[in-house]
Amino acid sequence: GASARALGLKDRGVLRAGHAADITIFDPVTIAETATYEDPHSFAAGIDRVIVNGITVLRDGEHTGALAGRTLRRQIDFATGQSA
């Protein structure tokens, strides 16, 4: 919730009916970064599933092809702390 509040996102940051939710399910024992300068888009190891807006977009480390999200633009002016 704190990250969403800091970004001024009122309908995100908690698992609650009526709120948008992105969920990442991972194994803390096996999670490891795999991206390199040569392959910056490589998925991290140990991530089992990613759910965006209720749609599975990553399953067993493989992208499902679903495009369930959208780019969120900043809704707060960090210099003033006020809504943009």
CSV table of N, CA and C in Angstrom, one decimal:
chain,number,residue,atom,x,y,z
A,1,GLY,N,0.8,-1.2,0.0
A,1,GLY,CA,0.0,0.0,0.0
A,1,GLY,C,0.8,1.3,0.0
A,2,ALA,N,2.0,1.2,0.6
A,2,ALA,CA,2.8,2.5,0.8
A,2,ALA,C,3.3,2.9,-0.6
A,3,SER,N,3.7,2.0,-1.4
A,3,SER,CA,4.2,2.4,-2.8
A,3,SER,C,3.1,3.1,-3.6
A,4,ALA,N,1.9,2.4,-3.6
A,4,ALA,CA,0.8,3.0,-4.3
A,4,ALA,C,0.4,4.4,-3.8
A,5,ARG,N,0.4,4.5,-2.5
A,5,ARG,CA,0.1,5.8,-1.9
A,5,ARG,C,1.1,6.9,-2.3
A,6,ALA,N,2.4,6.5,-2.3
A,6,ALA,CA,3.5,7.4,-2.6
A,6,ALA,C,3.3,7.9,-4.1
A,7,LEU,N,2.8,7.1,-4.9
A,7,LEU,CA,2.6,7.4,-6.3
A,7,LEU,C,1.2,8.0,-6.6
A,8,GLY,N,0.4,8.2,-5.6
A,8,GLY,CA,-0.9,8.8,-5.7
A,8,GLY,C,-1.9,7.9,-6.4
A,9,LEU,N,-1.7,6.5,-6.3
A,9,LEU,CA,-2.6,5.6,-6.9
A,9,LEU,C,-3.6,5.1,-5.9
A,10,LYS,N,-4.9,5.6,-6.0
A,10,LYS,CA,-5.9,5.3,-5.0
A,10,LYS,C,-6.5,4.0,-5.1
A,11,ASP,N,-6.6,3.3,-6.3
A,11,ASP,CA,-7.2,2.0,-6.4
A,11,ASP,C,-6.3,0.9,-6.5
A,12,ARG,N,-5.1,1.0,-5.9
A,12,ARG,CA,-4.1,0.0,-6.0
A,12,ARG,C,-3.4,-0.1,-4.6
A,13,GLY,N,-2.6,-1.2,-4.5
A,13,GLY,CA,-1.7,-1.3,-3.3
A,13,GLY,C,-2.2,-2.2,-2.2
A,14,VAL,N,-3.5,-2.7,-2.3
A,14,VAL,CA,-4.0,-3.7,-1.4
A,14,VAL,C,-4.8,-4.7,-2.1
A,15,LEU,N,-4.9,-5.9,-1.5
A,15,LEU,CA,-5.8,-7.0,-2.1
A,15,LEU,C,-7.2,-6.8,-1.5
A,16,ARG,N,-8.0,-6.1,-2.3
A,16,ARG,CA,-9.4,-5.8,-1.8
A,16,ARG,C,-10.3,-5.7,-3.0
A,17,ALA,N,-11.5,-6.1,-2.9
A,17,ALA,CA,-12.5,-6.0,-3.9
A,17,ALA,C,-12.6,-4.6,-4.4
A,18,GLY,N,-12.6,-4.5,-5.8
A,18,GLY,CA,-12.7,-3.1,-6.4
A,18,GLY,C,-11.4,-2.5,-6.6
A,19,HIS,N,-10.3,-3.1,-6.2
A,19,HIS,CA,-9.0,-2.5,-6.4
A,19,HIS,C,-8.2,-3.3,-7.5
A,20,ALA,N,-7.5,-2.6,-8.3
A,20,ALA,CA,-6.6,-3.3,-9.2
A,20,ALA,C,-5.5,-4.0,-8.5
A,21,ALA,N,-5.1,-5.2,-8.9
A,21,ALA,CA,-4.0,-5.9,-8.2
A,21,ALA,C,-3.1,-6.6,-9.2
A,22,ASP,N,-1.8,-6.5,-9.0
A,22,ASP,CA,-0.8,-7.3,-9.7
A,22,ASP,C,-0.1,-8.1,-8.6
A,23,ILE,N,-0.1,-9.4,-8.9
A,23,ILE,CA,0.5,-10.3,-7.9
A,23,ILE,C,1.6,-11.1,-8.5
A,24,THR,N,2.7,-11.2,-7.8
A,24,THR,CA,3.9,-12.0,-8.2
A,24,THR,C,4.0,-13.1,-7.2
A,25,ILE,N,4.0,-14.4,-7.6
A,25,ILE,CA,4.3,-15.5,-6.8
A,25,ILE,C,5.6,-16.1,-7.0
A,26,PHE,N,6.5,-16.1,-6.0
A,26,PHE,CA,7.9,-16.6,-6.2
A,26,PHE,C,8.4,-17.4,-5.0
A,27,ASP,N,9.4,-18.1,-5.3
A,27,ASP,CA,10.1,-18.9,-4.2
A,27,ASP,C,11.3,-18.1,-3.8
A,28,PRO,N,11.3,-17.6,-2.5
A,28,PRO,CA,12.4,-16.8,-2.0
A,28,PRO,C,13.8,-17.6,-2.0
A,29,VAL,N,13.7,-18.9,-2.0
A,29,VAL,CA,14.9,-19.7,-2.0
A,29,VAL,C,15.6,-19.7,-3.4
A,30,THR,N,14.8,-19.7,-4.4
A,30,THR,CA,15.4,-19.9,-5.8
A,30,THR,C,15.3,-18.6,-6.6
A,31,ILE,N,14.8,-17.5,-6.1
A,31,ILE,CA,14.7,-16.3,-6.9
A,31,ILE,C,16.1,-15.8,-7.2
A,32,ALA,N,16.3,-15.4,-8.4
A,32,ALA,CA,17.6,-14.9,-8.8
A,32,ALA,C,17.5,-14.0,-10.1
A,33,GLU,N,18.2,-12.9,-10.1
A,33,GLU,CA,18.2,-12.1,-11.3
A,33,GLU,C,18.9,-12.7,-12.4
A,34,THR,N,18.4,-12.7,-13.6
A,34,THR,CA,19.1,-13.3,-14.8
A,34,THR,C,19.4,-12.3,-15.9
A,35,ALA,N,18.8,-11.1,-15.8
A,35,ALA,CA,19.0,-10.0,-16.8
A,35,ALA,C,20.5,-9.6,-16.9
A,36,THR,N,20.9,-9.4,-18.1
A,36,THR,CA,22.3,-8.9,-18.3
A,36,THR,C,22.2,-7.7,-19.3
A,37,TYR,N,23.4,-7.0,-19.5
A,37,TYR,CA,23.4,-6.0,-20.5
A,37,TYR,C,23.0,-6.5,-21.9
A,38,GLU,N,23.4,-7.7,-22.2
A,38,GLU,CA,23.1,-8.3,-23.5
A,38,GLU,C,21.7,-8.8,-23.6
A,39,ASP,N,21.1,-9.2,-22.5
A,39,ASP,CA,19.7,-9.6,-22.5
A,39,ASP,C,18.9,-9.0,-21.3
A,40,PRO,N,18.6,-7.7,-21.4
A,40,PRO,CA,18.0,-7.0,-20.3
A,40,PRO,C,16.6,-7.4,-20.0
A,41,HIS,N,15.9,-8.1,-20.9
A,41,HIS,CA,14.5,-8.4,-20.7
A,41,HIS,C,14.3,-9.8,-20.2
A,42,SER,N,15.4,-10.5,-19.8
A,42,SER,CA,15.3,-11.9,-19.3
A,42,SER,C,14.5,-11.9,-17.9
A,43,PHE,N,13.6,-12.8,-17.8
A,43,PHE,CA,12.8,-12.9,-16.6
A,43,PHE,C,13.7,-13.5,-15.4
A,44,ALA,N,13.4,-13.0,-14.2
A,44,ALA,CA,14.2,-13.5,-13.1
A,44,ALA,C,13.8,-15.0,-12.9
A,45,ALA,N,14.8,-15.8,-12.4
A,45,ALA,CA,14.5,-17.2,-12.1
A,45,ALA,C,13.8,-17.3,-10.7
A,46,GLY,N,13.0,-18.3,-10.6
A,46,GLY,CA,12.3,-18.5,-9.3
A,46,GLY,C,10.9,-17.9,-9.2
A,47,ILE,N,10.5,-17.2,-10.3
A,47,ILE,CA,9.2,-16.6,-10.3
A,47,ILE,C,8.2,-17.6,-10.9
A,48,ASP,N,7.2,-18.0,-10.1
A,48,ASP,CA,6.3,-19.1,-10.6
A,48,ASP,C,5.2,-18.5,-11.5
A,49,ARG,N,4.6,-17.4,-11.0
A,49,ARG,CA,3.5,-16.8,-11.7
A,49,ARG,C,3.3,-15.3,-11.4
A,50,VAL,N,2.9,-14.6,-12.5
A,50,VAL,CA,2.6,-13.2,-12.3
A,50,VAL,C,1.2,-13.0,-12.8
A,51,ILE,N,0.3,-12.3,-12.0
A,51,ILE,CA,-1.1,-12.1,-12.4
A,51,ILE,C,-1.3,-10.6,-12.4
A,52,VAL,N,-1.8,-10.1,-13.5
A,52,VAL,CA,-2.0,-8.7,-13.7
A,52,VAL,C,-3.5,-8.5,-14.0
A,53,ASN,N,-4.1,-7.7,-13.1
A,53,ASN,CA,-5.6,-7.4,-13.3
A,53,ASN,C,-6.4,-8.7,-13.4
A,54,GLY,N,-6.0,-9.7,-12.7
A,54,GLY,CA,-6.7,-11.0,-12.7
A,54,GLY,C,-6.3,-12.0,-13.8
A,55,ILE,N,-5.4,-11.6,-14.6
A,55,ILE,CA,-5.0,-12.4,-15.8
A,55,ILE,C,-3.6,-12.9,-15.6
A,56,THR,N,-3.3,-14.2,-15.8
A,56,THR,CA,-2.0,-14.7,-15.6
A,56,THR,C,-1.2,-14.3,-16.9
A,57,VAL,N,-0.1,-13.6,-16.7
A,57,VAL,CA,0.8,-13.2,-17.8
A,57,VAL,C,2.1,-13.9,-17.8
A,58,LEU,N,2.5,-14.5,-16.7
A,58,LEU,CA,3.7,-15.3,-16.6
A,58,LEU,C,3.4,-16.6,-15.8
A,59,ARG,N,3.6,-17.8,-16.4
A,59,ARG,CA,3.4,-19.0,-15.7
A,59,ARG,C,4.6,-19.9,-15.9
A,60,ASP,N,5.1,-20.4,-14.8
A,60,ASP,CA,6.3,-21.3,-14.8
A,60,ASP,C,7.5,-20.7,-15.6
A,61,GLY,N,7.6,-19.3,-15.4
A,61,GLY,CA,8.8,-18.6,-16.0
A,61,GLY,C,8.6,-18.3,-17.5
A,62,GLU,N,7.4,-18.6,-18.0
A,62,GLU,CA,7.1,-18.3,-19.5
A,62,GLU,C,6.0,-17.3,-19.6
A,63,HIS,N,6.2,-16.4,-20.5
A,63,HIS,CA,5.2,-15.4,-20.8
A,63,HIS,C,4.0,-16.1,-21.5
A,64,THR,N,2.8,-15.8,-21.1
A,64,THR,CA,1.6,-16.4,-21.7
A,64,THR,C,1.1,-15.8,-22.9
A,65,GLY,N,1.7,-14.6,-23.2
A,65,GLY,CA,1.2,-13.8,-24.4
A,65,GLY,C,0.1,-12.8,-24.0
A,66,ALA,N,-0.4,-12.9,-22.8
A,66,ALA,CA,-1.5,-12.0,-22.4
A,66,ALA,C,-0.9,-10.6,-22.1
A,67,LEU,N,-1.6,-9.6,-22.5
A,67,LEU,CA,-1.2,-8.2,-22.3
A,67,LEU,C,-2.2,-7.5,-21.4
A,68,ALA,N,-2.2,-7.8,-20.1
A,68,ALA,CA,-3.3,-7.4,-19.2
A,68,ALA,C,-3.1,-6.0,-18.6
A,69,GLY,N,-1.9,-5.5,-18.7
A,69,GLY,CA,-1.7,-4.2,-17.9
A,69,GLY,C,-1.7,-3.0,-18.9
A,70,ARG,N,-1.3,-1.9,-18.3
A,70,ARG,CA,-1.2,-0.7,-19.0
A,70,ARG,C,-0.2,0.2,-18.3
A,71,THR,N,0.4,1.1,-19.0
A,71,THR,CA,1.4,2.0,-18.4
A,71,THR,C,0.7,3.0,-17.4
A,72,LEU,N,1.2,3.1,-16.2
A,72,LEU,CA,0.7,4.0,-15.2
A,72,LEU,C,1.6,5.3,-15.2
A,73,ARG,N,1.0,6.4,-15.4
A,73,ARG,CA,1.8,7.6,-15.4
A,73,ARG,C,1.7,8.2,-14.0
A,74,ARG,N,2.8,8.8,-13.6
A,74,ARG,CA,2.9,9.4,-12.2
A,74,ARG,C,1.7,10.4,-12.0
A,75,GLN,N,1.1,10.2,-10.8
A,75,GLN,CA,-0.1,11.1,-10.5
A,75,GLN,C,0.2,12.0,-9.4
A,76,ILE,N,1.5,12.2,-9.1
A,76,ILE,CA,1.9,13.1,-8.0
A,76,ILE,C,3.1,13.8,-8.4
A,77,ASP,N,3.2,15.0,-8.0
A,77,ASP,CA,4.4,15.8,-8.3
A,77,ASP,C,5.4,15.6,-7.1
A,78,PHE,N,6.5,14.9,-7.3
A,78,PHE,CA,7.4,14.5,-6.2
A,78,PHE,C,8.1,15.8,-5.6
A,79,ALA,N,8.2,16.8,-6.4
A,79,ALA,CA,8.8,18.0,-5.8
A,79,ALA,C,8.0,18.7,-4.8
A,80,THR,N,6.6,18.7,-5.0
A,80,THR,CA,5.7,19.3,-4.0
A,80,THR,C,4.9,18.4,-3.2
A,81,GLY,N,4.9,17.1,-3.6
A,81,GLY,CA,4.1,16.1,-2.9
A,81,GLY,C,2.6,16.2,-3.2
A,82,GLN,N,2.2,17.1,-4.1
A,82,GLN,CA,0.8,17.3,-4.5
A,82,GLN,C,0.4,16.5,-5.7
A,83,SER,N,-0.9,16.2,-5.8
A,83,SER,CA,-1.4,15.5,-7.0
A,83,SER,C,-1.1,16.3,-8.2
A,84,ALA,N,-0.7,15.6,-9.3
A,84,ALA,CA,-0.3,16.3,-10.5
A,84,ALA,C,-1.6,16.6,-11.3
